[in-house]
Short mmCIF file of N, CA, C and O in Angstrom, two decimals:
data_model
loop_
_atom_site.label_atom_id
_atom_site.label_comp_id
_atom_site.label_asym_id
_atom_site.label_seq_id
_atom_site.Cartn_x
_atom_site.Cartn_y
_atom_site.Cartn_z
N MET A 21 -13.74 147.26 136.77
CA MET A 21 -14.34 148.45 137.33
C MET A 21 -15.66 148.77 136.63
O MET A 21 -16.62 149.07 137.26
N ALA A 22 -15.68 148.71 135.28
CA ALA A 22 -16.89 149.03 134.51
C ALA A 22 -18.02 148.06 134.86
O ALA A 22 -19.17 148.44 134.80
N MET A 23 -17.69 146.85 135.20
CA MET A 23 -18.70 145.83 135.50
C MET A 23 -19.40 146.20 136.82
O MET A 23 -20.55 145.88 137.03
N LEU A 24 -18.72 146.88 137.72
CA LEU A 24 -19.30 147.28 139.01
C LEU A 24 -20.21 148.50 138.85
O LEU A 24 -21.19 148.63 139.54
N VAL A 25 -19.90 149.37 137.92
CA VAL A 25 -20.67 150.62 137.75
C VAL A 25 -22.10 150.32 137.39
O VAL A 25 -23.02 150.93 137.96
N LYS A 26 -22.35 149.41 136.47
CA LYS A 26 -23.70 149.14 136.00
C LYS A 26 -24.62 148.64 137.14
O LYS A 26 -25.69 149.19 137.33
N PRO A 27 -24.18 147.62 137.94
CA PRO A 27 -25.08 147.21 139.05
C PRO A 27 -25.28 148.30 140.09
O PRO A 27 -26.39 148.42 140.60
N VAL A 28 -24.29 149.11 140.36
CA VAL A 28 -24.45 150.19 141.31
C VAL A 28 -25.43 151.20 140.80
O VAL A 28 -26.32 151.71 141.51
N LEU A 29 -25.34 151.58 139.51
CA LEU A 29 -26.27 152.51 138.89
C LEU A 29 -27.69 151.96 138.95
O LEU A 29 -28.63 152.69 139.28
N ILE A 30 -27.87 150.71 138.62
CA ILE A 30 -29.20 150.10 138.64
C ILE A 30 -29.74 150.11 140.05
O ILE A 30 -30.92 150.44 140.26
N ALA A 31 -28.94 149.82 141.04
CA ALA A 31 -29.37 149.82 142.42
C ALA A 31 -29.80 151.24 142.86
O ALA A 31 -30.80 151.41 143.54
N CYS A 32 -29.04 152.25 142.45
CA CYS A 32 -29.40 153.62 142.78
C CYS A 32 -30.70 154.04 142.13
O CYS A 32 -31.53 154.69 142.80
N LEU A 33 -30.91 153.67 140.89
CA LEU A 33 -32.15 154.01 140.22
C LEU A 33 -33.35 153.30 140.85
O LEU A 33 -34.40 153.88 141.00
N ALA A 34 -33.14 152.05 141.21
CA ALA A 34 -34.22 151.30 141.89
C ALA A 34 -34.55 151.93 143.22
O ALA A 34 -35.74 152.06 143.57
N ALA A 35 -33.54 152.31 143.99
CA ALA A 35 -33.79 152.95 145.29
C ALA A 35 -34.54 154.25 145.11
O ALA A 35 -35.43 154.58 145.87
N SER A 36 -34.18 155.01 144.10
CA SER A 36 -34.84 156.26 143.82
C SER A 36 -36.31 156.04 143.47
O SER A 36 -37.18 156.75 143.92
N ALA A 37 -36.57 155.05 142.65
CA ALA A 37 -37.93 154.74 142.26
C ALA A 37 -38.77 154.31 143.45
O ALA A 37 -39.92 154.68 143.62
N LEU A 38 -38.21 153.48 144.31
CA LEU A 38 -38.92 153.03 145.51
C LEU A 38 -39.20 154.18 146.45
O LEU A 38 -40.21 154.20 147.13
N ALA A 39 -38.32 155.15 146.49
CA ALA A 39 -38.50 156.31 147.38
C ALA A 39 -39.42 157.36 146.76
O ALA A 39 -39.72 158.36 147.35
N GLY A 40 -39.87 157.10 145.54
CA GLY A 40 -40.76 158.03 144.88
C GLY A 40 -40.06 159.13 144.12
O GLY A 40 -40.63 160.12 143.72
N GLY A 41 -38.77 159.00 143.95
CA GLY A 41 -38.00 160.02 143.26
C GLY A 41 -38.09 159.87 141.74
O GLY A 41 -38.60 158.92 141.21
N THR A 42 -37.59 160.89 141.06
CA THR A 42 -37.52 160.87 139.62
C THR A 42 -36.12 161.31 139.21
O THR A 42 -35.33 161.68 140.04
N ALA A 43 -35.85 161.28 137.93
CA ALA A 43 -34.53 161.69 137.47
C ALA A 43 -34.26 163.14 137.85
O ALA A 43 -33.18 163.50 138.22
N LEU A 44 -35.29 164.00 137.79
CA LEU A 44 -35.15 165.40 138.18
C LEU A 44 -35.25 165.58 139.67
O LEU A 44 -34.76 166.54 140.22
N GLY A 45 -35.93 164.68 140.32
CA GLY A 45 -36.16 164.79 141.76
C GLY A 45 -37.55 165.33 142.03
O GLY A 45 -37.92 166.38 141.50
N ALA A 46 -38.30 164.62 142.80
CA ALA A 46 -39.69 165.07 143.12
C ALA A 46 -39.65 166.39 143.85
O ALA A 46 -40.53 167.21 143.68
N ARG A 47 -38.66 166.63 144.64
CA ARG A 47 -38.56 167.86 145.39
C ARG A 47 -38.39 169.07 144.46
O ARG A 47 -38.98 170.11 144.69
N ASP A 48 -37.61 168.90 143.40
CA ASP A 48 -37.44 169.99 142.42
C ASP A 48 -38.78 170.40 141.82
O ASP A 48 -39.10 171.56 141.68
N TRP A 49 -39.59 169.41 141.46
CA TRP A 49 -40.88 169.70 140.84
C TRP A 49 -41.79 170.39 141.83
O TRP A 49 -42.46 171.33 141.53
N GLN A 50 -41.79 169.90 143.09
CA GLN A 50 -42.65 170.48 144.10
C GLN A 50 -42.26 171.94 144.34
O GLN A 50 -43.13 172.80 144.46
N ASP A 51 -40.98 172.24 144.45
CA ASP A 51 -40.56 173.63 144.66
C ASP A 51 -41.06 174.53 143.56
O ASP A 51 -41.53 175.64 143.83
N GLY A 52 -40.93 174.12 142.31
CA GLY A 52 -41.44 174.90 141.20
C GLY A 52 -42.95 175.06 141.29
O GLY A 52 -43.52 176.08 140.97
N GLY A 53 -43.62 174.00 141.69
CA GLY A 53 -45.08 174.02 141.86
C GLY A 53 -45.50 174.98 142.96
O GLY A 53 -46.50 175.69 142.82
N GLN A 54 -44.74 175.04 144.03
CA GLN A 54 -45.06 175.95 145.12
C GLN A 54 -44.97 177.38 144.65
O GLN A 54 -45.81 178.23 145.00
N GLU A 55 -43.98 177.70 143.87
CA GLU A 55 -43.80 179.07 143.37
C GLU A 55 -44.98 179.46 142.45
O GLU A 55 -45.52 180.54 142.59
N ALA A 56 -45.32 178.56 141.57
CA ALA A 56 -46.44 178.82 140.66
C ALA A 56 -47.75 178.97 141.42
O ALA A 56 -48.55 179.84 141.12
N ALA A 57 -47.95 178.11 142.40
CA ALA A 57 -49.16 178.18 143.23
C ALA A 57 -49.22 179.51 143.98
O ALA A 57 -50.27 180.13 144.05
N SER A 58 -48.11 179.92 144.50
CA SER A 58 -48.04 181.18 145.26
C SER A 58 -48.41 182.35 144.36
O SER A 58 -49.19 183.24 144.75
N GLN A 59 -47.90 182.38 143.14
CA GLN A 59 -48.21 183.45 142.22
C GLN A 59 -49.69 183.48 141.86
O GLN A 59 -50.31 184.53 141.80
N ARG A 60 -50.25 182.30 141.66
CA ARG A 60 -51.69 182.25 141.29
C ARG A 60 -52.59 182.61 142.47
O ARG A 60 -53.63 183.20 142.28
N ARG A 61 -52.19 182.22 143.69
CA ARG A 61 -52.96 182.61 144.87
C ARG A 61 -53.03 184.13 145.01
O ARG A 61 -54.05 184.70 145.32
N GLN A 62 -51.88 184.79 144.77
CA GLN A 62 -51.81 186.22 144.90
C GLN A 62 -52.72 186.95 143.90
O GLN A 62 -53.20 188.04 144.17
N THR A 63 -52.93 186.35 142.77
CA THR A 63 -53.81 186.95 141.74
C THR A 63 -55.26 186.50 141.89
O THR A 63 -56.10 186.88 141.10
N GLY A 64 -55.53 185.68 142.90
CA GLY A 64 -56.90 185.24 143.14
C GLY A 64 -57.34 184.02 142.34
O GLY A 64 -58.51 183.66 142.38
N GLY A 65 -56.42 183.39 141.65
CA GLY A 65 -56.79 182.25 140.82
C GLY A 65 -56.88 180.94 141.55
O GLY A 65 -57.47 180.00 141.05
N LEU A 66 -56.30 180.86 142.75
CA LEU A 66 -56.28 179.59 143.51
C LEU A 66 -56.67 179.82 144.94
O LEU A 66 -56.42 180.90 145.52
N LEU A 67 -57.24 178.79 145.55
CA LEU A 67 -57.50 178.81 146.97
C LEU A 67 -56.16 178.63 147.69
O LEU A 67 -55.26 177.94 147.18
N PRO A 68 -56.02 179.20 148.88
CA PRO A 68 -54.80 178.93 149.65
C PRO A 68 -54.67 177.47 150.01
O PRO A 68 -55.68 176.79 150.25
N LEU A 69 -53.45 176.96 149.99
CA LEU A 69 -53.21 175.57 150.33
C LEU A 69 -53.82 175.21 151.68
O LEU A 69 -54.37 174.12 151.85
N ARG A 70 -53.71 176.09 152.66
CA ARG A 70 -54.24 175.80 154.00
C ARG A 70 -55.73 175.54 153.97
O ARG A 70 -56.25 174.72 154.72
N VAL A 71 -56.46 176.24 153.09
CA VAL A 71 -57.90 176.02 152.96
C VAL A 71 -58.15 174.63 152.40
O VAL A 71 -59.01 173.88 152.89
N ILE A 72 -57.42 174.26 151.39
CA ILE A 72 -57.56 172.94 150.77
C ILE A 72 -57.20 171.85 151.78
O ILE A 72 -57.93 170.85 151.92
N GLU A 73 -56.10 172.01 152.49
CA GLU A 73 -55.71 171.02 153.50
C GLU A 73 -56.79 170.89 154.57
O GLU A 73 -57.10 169.79 155.01
N ALA A 74 -57.37 172.00 155.00
CA ALA A 74 -58.40 171.99 156.04
C ALA A 74 -59.65 171.23 155.58
O ALA A 74 -60.36 170.64 156.39
N ARG A 75 -59.90 171.21 154.27
CA ARG A 75 -61.03 170.46 153.74
C ARG A 75 -60.75 168.97 153.62
O ARG A 75 -61.63 168.15 153.83
N VAL A 76 -59.52 168.65 153.22
CA VAL A 76 -59.20 167.25 152.89
C VAL A 76 -58.76 166.45 154.11
O VAL A 76 -59.15 165.28 154.27
N LYS A 77 -57.93 167.01 154.97
CA LYS A 77 -57.39 166.25 156.10
C LYS A 77 -58.45 165.56 156.97
O LYS A 77 -58.28 164.41 157.32
N PRO A 78 -59.58 166.24 157.30
CA PRO A 78 -60.58 165.58 158.11
C PRO A 78 -61.22 164.35 157.42
O PRO A 78 -61.79 163.48 158.08
N MET A 79 -61.09 164.29 156.12
CA MET A 79 -61.66 163.16 155.36
C MET A 79 -60.71 161.98 155.34
O MET A 79 -61.03 160.95 154.74
N MET A 80 -59.55 162.10 155.97
CA MET A 80 -58.54 161.04 155.93
C MET A 80 -58.18 160.58 157.39
O MET A 80 -57.05 160.66 157.81
N PRO A 81 -59.18 160.05 158.11
CA PRO A 81 -58.89 159.64 159.50
C PRO A 81 -57.87 158.51 159.54
O PRO A 81 -57.88 157.64 158.71
N GLY A 82 -56.97 158.62 160.49
CA GLY A 82 -55.94 157.60 160.68
C GLY A 82 -54.80 157.69 159.69
O GLY A 82 -53.91 156.83 159.70
N ALA A 83 -54.79 158.70 158.84
CA ALA A 83 -53.73 158.84 157.84
C ALA A 83 -52.81 159.98 158.23
O ALA A 83 -53.22 160.99 158.78
N GLN A 84 -51.53 159.78 157.94
CA GLN A 84 -50.51 160.78 158.19
C GLN A 84 -50.36 161.62 156.92
O GLN A 84 -50.17 161.09 155.81
N TYR A 85 -50.44 162.94 157.07
CA TYR A 85 -50.28 163.84 155.93
C TYR A 85 -48.81 163.98 155.62
O TYR A 85 -47.99 164.32 156.47
N LEU A 86 -48.43 163.70 154.38
CA LEU A 86 -47.03 163.73 153.97
C LEU A 86 -46.63 165.02 153.21
O LEU A 86 -45.46 165.34 153.16
N GLY A 87 -47.59 165.72 152.67
CA GLY A 87 -47.28 166.92 151.91
C GLY A 87 -48.07 166.96 150.62
O GLY A 87 -49.04 166.22 150.44
N PHE A 88 -47.67 167.82 149.73
CA PHE A 88 -48.41 168.02 148.50
C PHE A 88 -47.49 168.31 147.32
O PHE A 88 -46.34 168.65 147.49
N ASP A 89 -48.04 168.16 146.14
CA ASP A 89 -47.43 168.63 144.87
C ASP A 89 -48.47 169.52 144.22
O ASP A 89 -49.67 169.37 144.47
N PHE A 90 -48.01 170.40 143.39
CA PHE A 90 -48.91 171.28 142.63
C PHE A 90 -48.52 171.22 141.18
O PHE A 90 -47.34 171.36 140.84
N ASP A 91 -49.48 171.00 140.30
CA ASP A 91 -49.26 171.00 138.87
C ASP A 91 -49.76 172.32 138.29
O ASP A 91 -50.98 172.52 138.19
N PRO A 92 -48.85 173.22 137.92
CA PRO A 92 -49.29 174.51 137.40
C PRO A 92 -50.00 174.43 136.05
O PRO A 92 -50.73 175.35 135.69
N GLN A 93 -49.83 173.36 135.34
CA GLN A 93 -50.51 173.19 134.05
C GLN A 93 -52.01 172.99 134.24
O GLN A 93 -52.82 173.47 133.44
N THR A 94 -52.39 172.28 135.29
CA THR A 94 -53.81 171.91 135.50
C THR A 94 -54.41 172.59 136.73
O THR A 94 -55.62 172.45 136.95
N ASN A 95 -53.58 173.26 137.54
CA ASN A 95 -54.03 173.86 138.81
C ASN A 95 -54.55 172.81 139.78
O ASN A 95 -55.46 173.06 140.55
N ILE A 96 -53.93 171.63 139.75
CA ILE A 96 -54.35 170.56 140.64
C ILE A 96 -53.30 170.34 141.71
O ILE A 96 -52.11 170.21 141.45
N TYR A 97 -53.79 170.35 142.97
CA TYR A 97 -52.96 169.97 144.09
C TYR A 97 -53.09 168.47 144.29
O TYR A 97 -54.22 167.93 144.22
N THR A 98 -52.03 167.77 144.56
CA THR A 98 -52.08 166.38 144.92
C THR A 98 -51.58 166.27 146.35
O THR A 98 -50.40 166.49 146.61
N LEU A 99 -52.48 165.97 147.27
CA LEU A 99 -52.13 165.82 148.68
C LEU A 99 -51.79 164.35 148.89
O LEU A 99 -52.49 163.45 148.39
N LYS A 100 -50.72 164.11 149.63
CA LYS A 100 -50.24 162.73 149.84
C LYS A 100 -50.39 162.34 151.30
O LYS A 100 -50.03 163.13 152.21
N PHE A 101 -50.92 161.14 151.53
CA PHE A 101 -51.15 160.61 152.87
C PHE A 101 -50.57 159.22 152.99
O PHE A 101 -50.43 158.51 151.97
N LEU A 102 -50.30 158.79 154.19
CA LEU A 102 -49.83 157.43 154.47
C LEU A 102 -50.74 156.81 155.53
O LEU A 102 -50.94 157.40 156.60
N ARG A 103 -51.31 155.66 155.22
CA ARG A 103 -52.15 154.94 156.17
C ARG A 103 -51.87 153.44 156.05
O ARG A 103 -51.93 152.89 154.95
N ASN A 104 -51.51 152.83 157.16
CA ASN A 104 -51.23 151.38 157.20
C ASN A 104 -50.25 150.95 156.12
O ASN A 104 -50.38 149.94 155.48
N GLY A 105 -49.21 151.76 155.90
CA GLY A 105 -48.16 151.43 154.95
C GLY A 105 -48.51 151.70 153.50
O GLY A 105 -47.71 151.43 152.60
N SER A 106 -49.69 152.23 153.24
CA SER A 106 -50.11 152.52 151.87
C SER A 106 -50.15 154.03 151.63
O SER A 106 -50.64 154.77 152.48
N VAL A 107 -49.67 154.46 150.49
CA VAL A 107 -49.73 155.88 150.13
C VAL A 107 -51.05 156.16 149.44
O VAL A 107 -51.52 155.38 148.62
N ILE A 108 -51.66 157.26 149.81
CA ILE A 108 -52.95 157.69 149.27
C ILE A 108 -52.74 159.05 148.64
O ILE A 108 -52.16 159.96 149.30
N TRP A 109 -53.19 159.25 147.41
CA TRP A 109 -53.09 160.55 146.74
C TRP A 109 -54.49 161.08 146.58
O TRP A 109 -55.39 160.37 146.11
N VAL A 110 -54.66 162.35 146.91
CA VAL A 110 -55.95 163.02 146.73
C VAL A 110 -55.73 164.22 145.82
O VAL A 110 -54.99 165.15 146.18
N ASP A 111 -56.33 164.19 144.63
CA ASP A 111 -56.21 165.29 143.69
C ASP A 111 -57.34 166.27 143.93
O ASP A 111 -58.51 165.90 143.98
N VAL A 112 -56.97 167.58 144.06
CA VAL A 112 -57.94 168.60 144.39
C VAL A 112 -57.79 169.76 143.38
O VAL A 112 -56.66 170.20 143.13
N ASP A 113 -58.91 170.22 142.88
CA ASP A 113 -58.91 171.39 142.00
C ASP A 113 -58.54 172.62 142.84
O ASP A 113 -59.24 172.94 143.79
N GLY A 114 -57.43 173.24 142.49
CA GLY A 114 -56.93 174.37 143.27
C GLY A 114 -57.79 175.62 143.16
O GLY A 114 -57.70 176.49 144.02
N ARG A 115 -58.65 175.71 142.19
CA ARG A 115 -59.53 176.87 142.04
C ARG A 115 -60.80 176.76 142.86
O ARG A 115 -61.27 177.72 143.42
N THR A 116 -61.32 175.53 142.95
CA THR A 116 -62.62 175.32 143.63
C THR A 116 -62.51 174.56 144.94
O THR A 116 -63.43 174.61 145.74
N GLY A 117 -61.40 173.81 145.11
CA GLY A 117 -61.28 172.98 146.31
C GLY A 117 -62.01 171.65 146.18
O GLY A 117 -62.01 170.85 147.13
N ARG A 118 -62.57 171.39 145.03
CA ARG A 118 -63.30 170.12 144.80
C ARG A 118 -62.33 168.97 144.65
O ARG A 118 -61.34 169.06 143.90
N ILE A 119 -62.64 167.85 145.34
CA ILE A 119 -61.81 166.66 145.18
C ILE A 119 -62.15 166.00 143.84
O ILE A 119 -63.30 165.71 143.54
N LEU A 120 -61.10 165.78 143.05
CA LEU A 120 -61.29 165.20 141.73
C LEU A 120 -61.15 163.73 141.72
O LEU A 120 -61.89 163.03 141.02
N ARG A 121 -60.19 163.20 142.50
CA ARG A 121 -60.03 161.75 142.59
C ARG A 121 -59.14 161.41 143.78
O ARG A 121 -58.38 162.23 144.25
N LYS A 122 -59.31 160.17 144.19
CA LYS A 122 -58.50 159.65 145.32
C LYS A 122 -57.98 158.28 144.89
O LYS A 122 -58.77 157.47 144.40
N THR A 123 -56.69 158.07 145.03
CA THR A 123 -56.12 156.78 144.67
C THR A 123 -55.36 156.23 145.88
O THR A 123 -54.81 156.96 146.67
N GLY A 124 -55.40 154.92 146.00
CA GLY A 124 -54.77 154.26 147.14
C GLY A 124 -55.83 153.90 148.16
O GLY A 124 -57.04 154.14 147.97
N ASN A 125 -55.36 153.27 149.26
CA ASN A 125 -56.32 152.85 150.30
C ASN A 125 -56.30 153.77 151.44
O ASN A 125 -55.66 153.91 152.29
#
């Protein structure tokens, strides 16, 4: 029985990594980021997400928008796109809307 547990655990961890998950879960981090972003928007410290999306989406022709993450430590939104099977991340300064970097194709 113990010999079966290890391969199953390894397979689950590999599947999670391929799906972009983490031990805590990417969704858990995003939910916390959304709350922090909402609080900062209300105090005028951040641009609304819709404004940022409206600036970035037109720059990504042919790409499907997958969603975003927000890092409350740096005030950076990371917008995620999918084009031709490749994931593209666009980091945007949440205060200014300026694109900081783009990774992927």
